[in-house]
Short mmCIF file of C-alpha atoms and ligand atoms in Angstrom, two decimals:
data_model
loop_
_atom_site.label_atom_id
_atom_site.label_comp_id
_atom_site.label_asym_id
_atom_site.label_seq_id
_atom_site.Cartn_x
_atom_site.Cartn_y
_atom_site.Cartn_z
CA MET A 1 0.00 0.00 0.00
CA ALA A 2 2.69 2.43 1.09
CA LEU A 3 4.78 1.27 -1.86
CA GLU A 4 1.94 2.05 -4.27
CA VAL A 5 1.59 5.51 -2.83
CA ASN A 6 5.31 6.09 -3.15
CA MET A 7 5.31 4.83 -6.69
CA SER A 8 2.45 7.03 -7.80
CA ALA A 9 4.11 9.96 -6.08
CA SER A 10 7.34 9.30 -7.99
CA LEU A 11 5.38 8.93 -11.22
CA LEU A 12 3.78 12.27 -10.51
CA ILE A 13 7.15 13.88 -9.86
CA LEU A 14 8.45 12.28 -13.04
CA ALA A 15 5.47 13.66 -14.97
CA VAL A 16 6.11 17.11 -13.56
CA LEU A 17 9.74 16.84 -14.61
CA ILE A 18 8.80 15.72 -18.11
CA VAL A 19 6.39 18.59 -18.51
CA SER A 20 8.95 20.93 -16.99
CA SER A 21 11.68 19.79 -19.31
CA VAL A 22 9.93 21.43 -22.23
CA CYS A 23 10.05 24.69 -20.29
CA THR A 24 13.22 26.56 -19.52
CA ALA A 25 15.88 24.86 -17.43
CA PRO A 26 15.56 27.09 -14.30
CA ARG A 27 11.86 26.34 -14.08
CA ALA A 28 12.48 22.62 -14.37
CA LEU A 29 14.88 22.92 -11.47
CA ALA A 30 12.33 24.86 -9.45
CA ALA A 31 9.70 22.19 -10.03
CA ARG A 32 12.06 19.45 -8.89
CA GLU A 33 12.97 21.39 -5.77
CA LEU A 34 9.35 22.10 -5.04
CA ALA A 35 8.38 18.42 -5.26
CA GLY A 36 11.28 17.58 -2.95
CA GLU A 37 10.30 20.26 -0.48
CA ASP A 38 6.67 19.08 -0.39
CA ALA A 39 7.72 15.52 0.29
CA ALA A 40 10.08 16.71 3.02
CA ALA A 41 7.36 18.89 4.55
CA ASP A 42 4.97 15.90 4.51
CA ALA A 43 7.52 13.72 6.25
CA THR A 44 8.29 16.45 8.79
CA MET A 45 4.60 16.89 9.55
CA ALA A 46 4.13 13.13 10.03
CA VAL A 47 7.05 13.13 12.48
CA ARG A 48 5.62 16.17 14.26
CA HIS A 49 2.24 14.44 14.51
CA GLU A 50 3.91 11.30 15.99
CA LYS A 51 5.72 13.45 18.55
CA TRP A 52 2.50 15.29 19.38
CA MET A 53 0.67 11.93 19.81
CA ALA A 54 3.32 10.75 22.28
CA GLU A 55 3.24 14.04 24.16
CA HIS A 56 -0.56 13.96 24.51
CA GLY A 57 -0.90 10.21 24.95
CA ARG A 58 -3.09 9.97 21.85
CA THR A 59 -3.72 6.67 20.11
CA TYR A 60 -5.96 5.88 17.13
CA LYS A 61 -7.93 2.74 16.44
CA ASP A 62 -6.25 2.02 13.07
CA GLU A 63 -4.01 3.41 10.32
CA THR A 64 -6.97 4.88 8.41
CA GLU A 65 -7.98 6.90 11.43
CA LYS A 66 -4.38 7.93 12.01
CA ALA A 67 -4.04 9.13 8.42
CA ARG A 68 -7.27 11.10 8.75
CA ARG A 69 -6.10 12.69 12.01
CA LEU A 70 -2.74 13.55 10.44
CA GLU A 71 -4.56 15.55 7.75
CA ILE A 72 -6.54 17.49 10.38
CA PHE A 73 -3.38 18.01 12.42
CA ARG A 74 -1.57 19.25 9.32
CA ALA A 75 -4.26 21.83 8.53
CA ASN A 76 -4.34 23.07 12.13
CA ALA A 77 -0.54 23.13 12.44
CA ARG A 78 -0.25 25.21 9.25
CA LEU A 79 -2.80 27.69 10.59
CA ILE A 80 -0.94 27.90 13.91
CA ASP A 81 2.51 28.20 12.28
CA SER A 82 1.46 30.96 9.92
CA PHE A 83 -0.20 32.88 12.76
CA ASN A 84 2.96 32.66 14.87
CA ALA A 85 5.22 33.44 11.90
CA ALA A 86 3.29 36.62 11.12
CA GLY A 87 4.88 38.05 14.26
CA ALA A 88 2.43 40.93 14.50
CA HIS A 89 0.35 39.34 17.24
CA SER A 90 0.40 39.91 20.97
CA HIS A 91 -0.32 36.25 21.68
CA ARG A 92 1.04 32.89 20.61
CA LEU A 93 -0.71 29.75 19.43
CA ALA A 94 0.39 26.15 20.00
CA THR A 95 -0.47 22.71 18.64
CA ASN A 96 -2.13 21.90 21.96
CA ARG A 97 -4.18 18.78 22.66
CA PHE A 98 -6.99 20.01 20.39
CA ALA A 99 -4.74 20.00 17.30
CA ASP A 100 -6.16 16.82 15.75
CA LEU A 101 -9.83 17.80 16.09
CA THR A 102 -12.00 19.31 13.39
CA ASP A 103 -13.85 22.54 14.16
CA ASP A 104 -17.13 20.65 14.56
CA GLU A 105 -15.67 18.06 16.93
CA PHE A 106 -14.08 20.80 18.98
CA ARG A 107 -17.27 22.83 19.29
CA ALA A 108 -19.34 19.82 20.29
CA ALA A 109 -16.93 18.58 22.95
CA ARG A 110 -15.24 21.63 24.37
CA THR A 111 -17.62 24.57 24.28
CA GLY A 112 -21.34 24.48 25.05
CA TYR A 113 -22.66 27.99 25.40
CA ARG A 114 -26.26 28.11 24.28
CA ARG A 115 -27.52 31.59 23.74
CA PRO A 116 -31.21 31.58 24.60
CA GLN A 117 -33.61 32.45 21.82
CA THR A 118 -35.62 34.78 24.03
CA VAL A 119 -32.61 36.63 25.36
CA ALA A 120 -33.32 40.05 23.89
CA GLY A 121 -36.33 40.40 26.17
CA ALA A 122 -34.83 38.54 29.09
CA ARG A 123 -31.64 40.54 29.53
CA GLY A 124 -31.25 43.82 31.33
CA GLY A 125 -32.78 44.85 34.61
CA ARG A 126 -30.97 46.07 37.65
CA PHE A 127 -27.18 46.54 37.45
CA ARG A 128 -26.02 47.15 41.02
CA TYR A 129 -22.69 48.67 40.00
CA GLU A 130 -24.18 51.30 37.70
CA ASN A 131 -23.25 54.19 39.98
CA PHE A 132 -19.80 52.89 40.83
CA SER A 133 -17.23 55.44 39.67
CA LEU A 134 -14.38 53.95 37.67
CA ALA A 135 -12.13 56.47 39.41
CA ASP A 136 -12.68 54.31 42.49
CA ALA A 137 -11.91 51.04 40.68
CA PRO A 138 -8.48 49.57 41.39
CA ARG A 139 -6.03 49.86 38.48
CA SER A 140 -5.80 46.12 38.49
CA ILE A 141 -7.43 43.30 40.34
CA ASP A 142 -6.75 39.57 40.47
CA TRP A 143 -9.29 37.52 42.38
CA ARG A 144 -6.84 34.60 42.37
CA LYS A 145 -4.52 36.60 44.64
CA LYS A 146 -7.47 37.29 46.93
CA GLY A 147 -8.10 33.57 47.29
CA ALA A 148 -11.47 33.73 45.54
CA VAL A 149 -10.67 31.37 42.65
CA THR A 150 -10.43 27.57 42.87
CA GLY A 151 -7.94 25.56 40.81
CA VAL A 152 -8.37 25.27 37.06
CA LYS A 153 -10.86 22.54 36.13
CA ASP A 154 -11.37 20.51 32.96
CA GLN A 155 -14.79 20.05 31.39
CA GLY A 156 -13.48 17.07 29.36
CA SER A 157 -15.57 16.02 26.37
CA CYS A 158 -18.80 17.52 27.68
CA GLY A 159 -20.19 20.77 26.27
CA CYS A 160 -20.96 22.27 29.67
CA CYS A 161 -18.68 25.31 29.74
CA TRP A 162 -21.76 27.18 30.95
CA ALA A 163 -21.76 25.19 34.22
CA PHE A 164 -18.03 25.80 34.82
CA SER A 165 -18.40 29.50 34.09
CA ALA A 166 -21.37 29.91 36.43
CA VAL A 167 -19.76 27.82 39.19
CA ALA A 168 -16.51 29.86 39.11
CA ALA A 169 -18.55 33.06 39.52
CA VAL A 170 -20.52 31.56 42.43
CA GLU A 171 -17.31 30.27 44.07
CA GLY A 172 -15.89 33.81 43.87
CA LEU A 173 -18.96 35.50 45.31
CA THR A 174 -19.19 32.92 48.11
CA LYS A 175 -15.57 33.55 49.12
CA ILE A 176 -16.12 37.34 49.05
CA ARG A 177 -19.29 37.05 51.15
CA THR A 178 -18.35 34.34 53.62
CA GLY A 179 -14.54 34.27 53.58
CA ARG A 180 -14.62 30.58 52.61
CA LEU A 181 -13.39 29.27 49.27
CA VAL A 182 -15.28 26.08 48.43
CA SER A 183 -15.01 24.25 45.13
CA LEU A 184 -18.59 23.75 43.90
CA SER A 185 -20.37 21.18 41.74
CA GLU A 186 -20.71 21.57 37.98
CA GLN A 187 -22.17 18.07 37.79
CA GLU A 188 -25.18 19.10 39.85
CA LEU A 189 -25.97 21.73 37.20
CA VAL A 190 -25.38 19.23 34.37
CA ASP A 191 -27.66 16.62 35.96
CA CYS A 192 -30.33 18.76 37.60
CA ASP A 193 -30.61 22.08 35.74
CA VAL A 194 -32.22 20.54 32.68
CA TYR A 195 -34.81 23.19 31.98
CA GLY A 196 -35.19 25.38 28.92
CA ASP A 197 -31.85 26.18 27.33
CA ASP A 198 -29.82 24.27 29.90
CA GLN A 199 -29.12 20.83 28.45
CA GLY A 200 -26.13 19.42 30.30
CA CYS A 201 -23.36 18.37 27.95
CA ASP A 202 -25.34 19.78 25.01
CA GLY A 203 -24.94 23.35 26.23
CA GLY A 204 -26.58 25.88 28.50
CA PHE A 205 -26.71 29.46 29.69
CA MET A 206 -25.19 30.96 32.85
CA ASP A 207 -28.08 33.30 33.75
CA ASN A 208 -30.38 30.28 33.90
CA ALA A 209 -27.84 28.38 36.00
CA PHE A 210 -27.71 31.21 38.57
CA ASP A 211 -31.51 31.30 38.76
CA PHE A 212 -31.61 27.51 39.06
CA ILE A 213 -29.17 27.59 42.00
CA GLU A 214 -31.39 30.15 43.70
CA ARG A 215 -34.52 27.98 43.21
CA ARG A 216 -32.74 24.84 44.38
CA GLY A 217 -31.65 26.59 47.53
CA GLY A 218 -27.93 26.25 46.85
CA LEU A 219 -25.31 24.15 45.12
CA ALA A 220 -23.40 21.15 46.51
CA SER A 221 -19.63 21.15 46.83
CA GLU A 222 -17.42 19.55 44.19
CA SER A 223 -16.47 16.75 46.60
CA GLY A 224 -20.11 16.22 47.61
CA TYR A 225 -21.28 15.96 44.00
CA PRO A 226 -18.16 15.22 41.90
CA TYR A 227 -17.72 15.91 38.20
CA ARG A 228 -18.23 12.97 35.82
CA GLY A 229 -18.14 14.76 32.48
CA GLU A 230 -21.34 13.22 31.11
CA ASP A 231 -25.07 13.68 31.49
CA GLY A 232 -26.56 11.82 34.43
CA SER A 233 -29.69 11.71 36.55
CA CYS A 234 -30.16 14.33 39.23
CA ARG A 235 -29.14 13.35 42.76
CA SER A 236 -30.63 14.96 45.82
CA ASP A 237 -28.46 13.07 48.32
CA ALA A 238 -25.18 14.94 47.83
CA ALA A 239 -23.05 14.97 50.98
CA ASP A 240 -23.07 18.74 51.35
CA ALA A 241 -26.03 19.96 49.36
CA GLY A 242 -26.48 23.71 49.49
CA ALA A 243 -22.77 24.37 50.25
CA ALA A 244 -23.23 27.80 48.64
CA SER A 245 -26.37 29.75 47.92
CA ILE A 246 -27.17 32.87 45.89
CA ARG A 247 -30.20 34.99 45.10
CA GLY A 248 -30.20 34.82 41.30
CA HIS A 249 -28.26 36.97 38.88
CA GLU A 250 -27.87 40.38 37.25
CA ASP A 251 -26.60 41.21 33.75
CA VAL A 252 -23.77 43.59 32.95
CA PRO A 253 -25.01 46.09 30.34
CA ALA A 254 -24.09 44.76 26.88
CA ASN A 255 -21.07 46.03 24.93
CA ASN A 256 -19.84 48.16 27.79
CA GLU A 257 -16.38 47.20 29.04
CA ALA A 258 -16.41 50.06 31.54
CA ALA A 259 -19.45 48.46 33.17
CA LEU A 260 -17.63 45.13 33.06
CA VAL A 261 -14.67 46.71 34.91
CA ALA A 262 -17.09 48.00 37.57
CA ALA A 263 -18.50 44.49 38.00
CA VAL A 264 -15.16 42.61 37.98
CA ALA A 265 -13.78 45.13 40.50
CA HIS A 266 -16.39 43.65 42.86
CA GLN A 267 -16.57 39.95 41.95
CA PRO A 268 -15.71 37.33 39.30
CA VAL A 269 -18.12 37.56 36.35
CA SER A 270 -19.36 34.97 33.83
CA VAL A 271 -18.52 35.85 30.25
CA ALA A 272 -19.73 34.36 26.97
CA ILE A 273 -17.19 34.40 24.16
CA ASN A 274 -16.23 32.95 20.78
CA GLY A 275 -14.02 30.12 22.02
CA ALA A 276 -14.13 28.05 18.86
CA ASP A 277 -11.99 30.29 16.68
CA HIS A 278 -8.40 29.05 16.19
CA VAL A 279 -6.97 32.22 17.77
CA PHE A 280 -8.72 31.19 21.00
CA LYS A 281 -8.72 27.39 21.00
CA PHE A 282 -4.99 27.16 20.25
CA TYR A 283 -4.10 30.10 22.54
CA ASP A 284 -0.80 29.47 24.34
CA GLY A 285 0.04 32.75 26.07
CA GLY A 286 0.27 36.52 25.76
CA VAL A 287 -2.56 39.00 25.42
CA LEU A 288 -5.15 37.71 22.95
CA GLY A 289 -5.79 40.61 20.61
CA GLY A 290 -8.69 39.18 18.69
CA ASP A 291 -7.42 39.54 15.12
CA GLY A 292 -9.51 37.18 13.05
CA CYS A 293 -11.86 36.31 15.90
CA ASP A 294 -15.51 37.09 15.22
CA THR A 295 -18.05 37.70 17.98
CA GLU A 296 -20.27 34.64 17.63
CA LEU A 297 -20.84 33.34 21.15
CA ASN A 298 -20.31 29.61 21.67
CA HIS A 299 -18.20 29.27 24.82
CA ALA A 300 -18.26 30.52 28.40
CA ILE A 301 -15.43 31.47 30.76
CA THR A 302 -15.10 33.62 33.87
CA ALA A 303 -13.47 37.04 34.24
CA VAL A 304 -11.36 36.87 37.43
CA GLY A 305 -9.37 40.06 37.05
CA TYR A 306 -7.98 42.79 34.85
CA GLY A 307 -4.71 44.68 34.56
CA THR A 308 -2.28 46.51 32.30
CA ALA A 309 0.82 44.95 30.70
CA SER A 310 4.22 46.67 30.83
CA ASP A 311 3.73 47.94 27.27
CA GLY A 312 0.44 49.58 28.28
CA THR A 313 -1.86 46.94 26.81
CA ARG A 314 -4.94 46.61 28.98
CA TYR A 315 -6.23 43.07 29.47
CA TRP A 316 -8.75 40.84 31.19
CA VAL A 317 -7.76 37.71 33.07
CA MET A 318 -10.22 34.91 32.34
CA LYS A 319 -10.46 31.44 33.80
CA ASN A 320 -11.17 28.66 31.30
CA SER A 321 -12.24 25.05 31.86
CA TRP A 322 -9.86 23.21 29.54
CA GLY A 323 -7.32 22.11 32.14
CA LYS A 324 -4.03 23.69 33.20
CA SER A 325 -2.11 22.82 30.04
CA TRP A 326 -4.15 25.28 27.97
CA GLY A 327 -3.03 28.92 27.73
CA GLU A 328 -1.35 30.49 30.75
CA GLY A 329 -1.87 27.68 33.26
CA GLY A 330 -5.51 27.36 32.22
CA TYR A 331 -6.11 31.12 32.03
CA VAL A 332 -6.23 33.55 29.13
CA ARG A 333 -5.40 37.24 29.08
CA ILE A 334 -7.58 39.07 26.57
CA ARG A 335 -7.29 42.62 25.35
CA ARG A 336 -9.52 45.03 27.26
CA GLY A 337 -11.04 48.33 26.20
CA VAL A 338 -11.91 47.46 22.61
CA ARG A 339 -15.03 49.34 21.60
CA GLY A 340 -18.28 47.55 20.92
CA GLU A 341 -18.65 43.83 21.46
CA GLY A 342 -15.12 43.36 22.78
CA VAL A 343 -12.49 40.85 21.66
CA CYS A 344 -14.20 37.64 20.49
CA GLY A 345 -17.52 39.09 21.74
CA LEU A 346 -16.60 39.08 25.44
CA ALA A 347 -18.62 42.24 26.22
CA LYS A 348 -21.88 41.01 24.69
CA MET A 349 -23.42 38.94 27.50
CA PRO A 350 -21.59 39.09 30.83
CA SER A 351 -23.54 38.30 34.00
CA TYR A 352 -22.90 37.53 37.66
CA PRO A 353 -24.60 35.90 40.62
CA VAL A 354 -25.97 38.01 43.50
C1 NAG B 1 -27.92 55.11 40.78
O1 NAG B 1 -28.20 56.47 40.99
C2 NAG B 1 -29.51 56.86 40.56
C3 NAG B 1 -29.63 58.36 40.76
O2 NAG B 1 -29.27 58.72 42.06
C4 NAG B 1 -30.56 56.10 41.36
O3 NAG B 1 -31.85 56.45 40.94
C5 NAG B 1 -30.33 54.61 41.16
O4 NAG B 1 -31.23 53.86 41.95
C6 NAG B 1 -28.90 54.22 41.51
N1 NAG B 1 -28.67 52.82 41.16
C7 NAG B 1 -28.36 51.90 42.07
C8 NAG B 1 -28.18 50.50 41.56
O5 NAG B 1 -28.17 52.13 43.24
#
């Protein structure tokens, strides 16, 4: 099989050379070099894919699947390499563990933000920080340093980013209110908050999750109702049910990063974003500037701080739920103060528990 492929490849090269030979000599040389370079690039990419597989402990069921995954890896690697080579960006991309997934596979498994159909009417209402003067806001804040952020979690292959985003915001508020940092249960939301737009691993919406936690009278701890990464039936016997409770949610006014600063100055805030674009999913570090990222919302993360880089670039610090190996130890810094919908749409739909 491999021999056949090699033979047809050589025949093709031969054919190119024959055609080329009727052209001028320099062009014939160029064609030969080009064919050689392509073959070398193919071999290099196959080696890179093998190395990547070893690094990420990836195995495939057979050679057909491996060949298919190599093609996806190649396309992603080229995108990543050309982004990094352009040099004009304030963040870097890497062939991280998502590098052999198609866009569709990635969206299904790793995102899960479901923007409700009725949202236009549902959003708005009271914004408790509306009269907070930005002159009083700290120049930077990092809720991690204030002990209000639990360790980075990993949603696995379940599209429930919405649960992780909401839980991180509730964990933050609970610490600020009570002085206790308790890791809380995403699985309880996945299993029990199955109303309306909230559909477990098939996606959901943070505002609904906050309101659900209020109705349920609180959320269990992570250890009381551990994460399983798949849809399950709702349990009411969790060891410490109601470990944290809230009274619903409020929305940050849309497309208003100043309002978002006012909110994040007070507590971690849930943020919907375009997390499926390659500039986000392959993010490896730096301040994500948003070039080439549109503002379609499909993922949810949590704003846990903001600051200003040494070169004056203002940024948000956001907690993601793709494990610690992604981005800056599981976090992403994203450019702040971009007019309108914000980088990758981050200013469109932020909300927080109260
Ligand atoms: C903000 O100030 C206005 C005017 O004083 C007042 O009517 C409004 O209730 C205040 N908003 C909040 C959330 O306190």
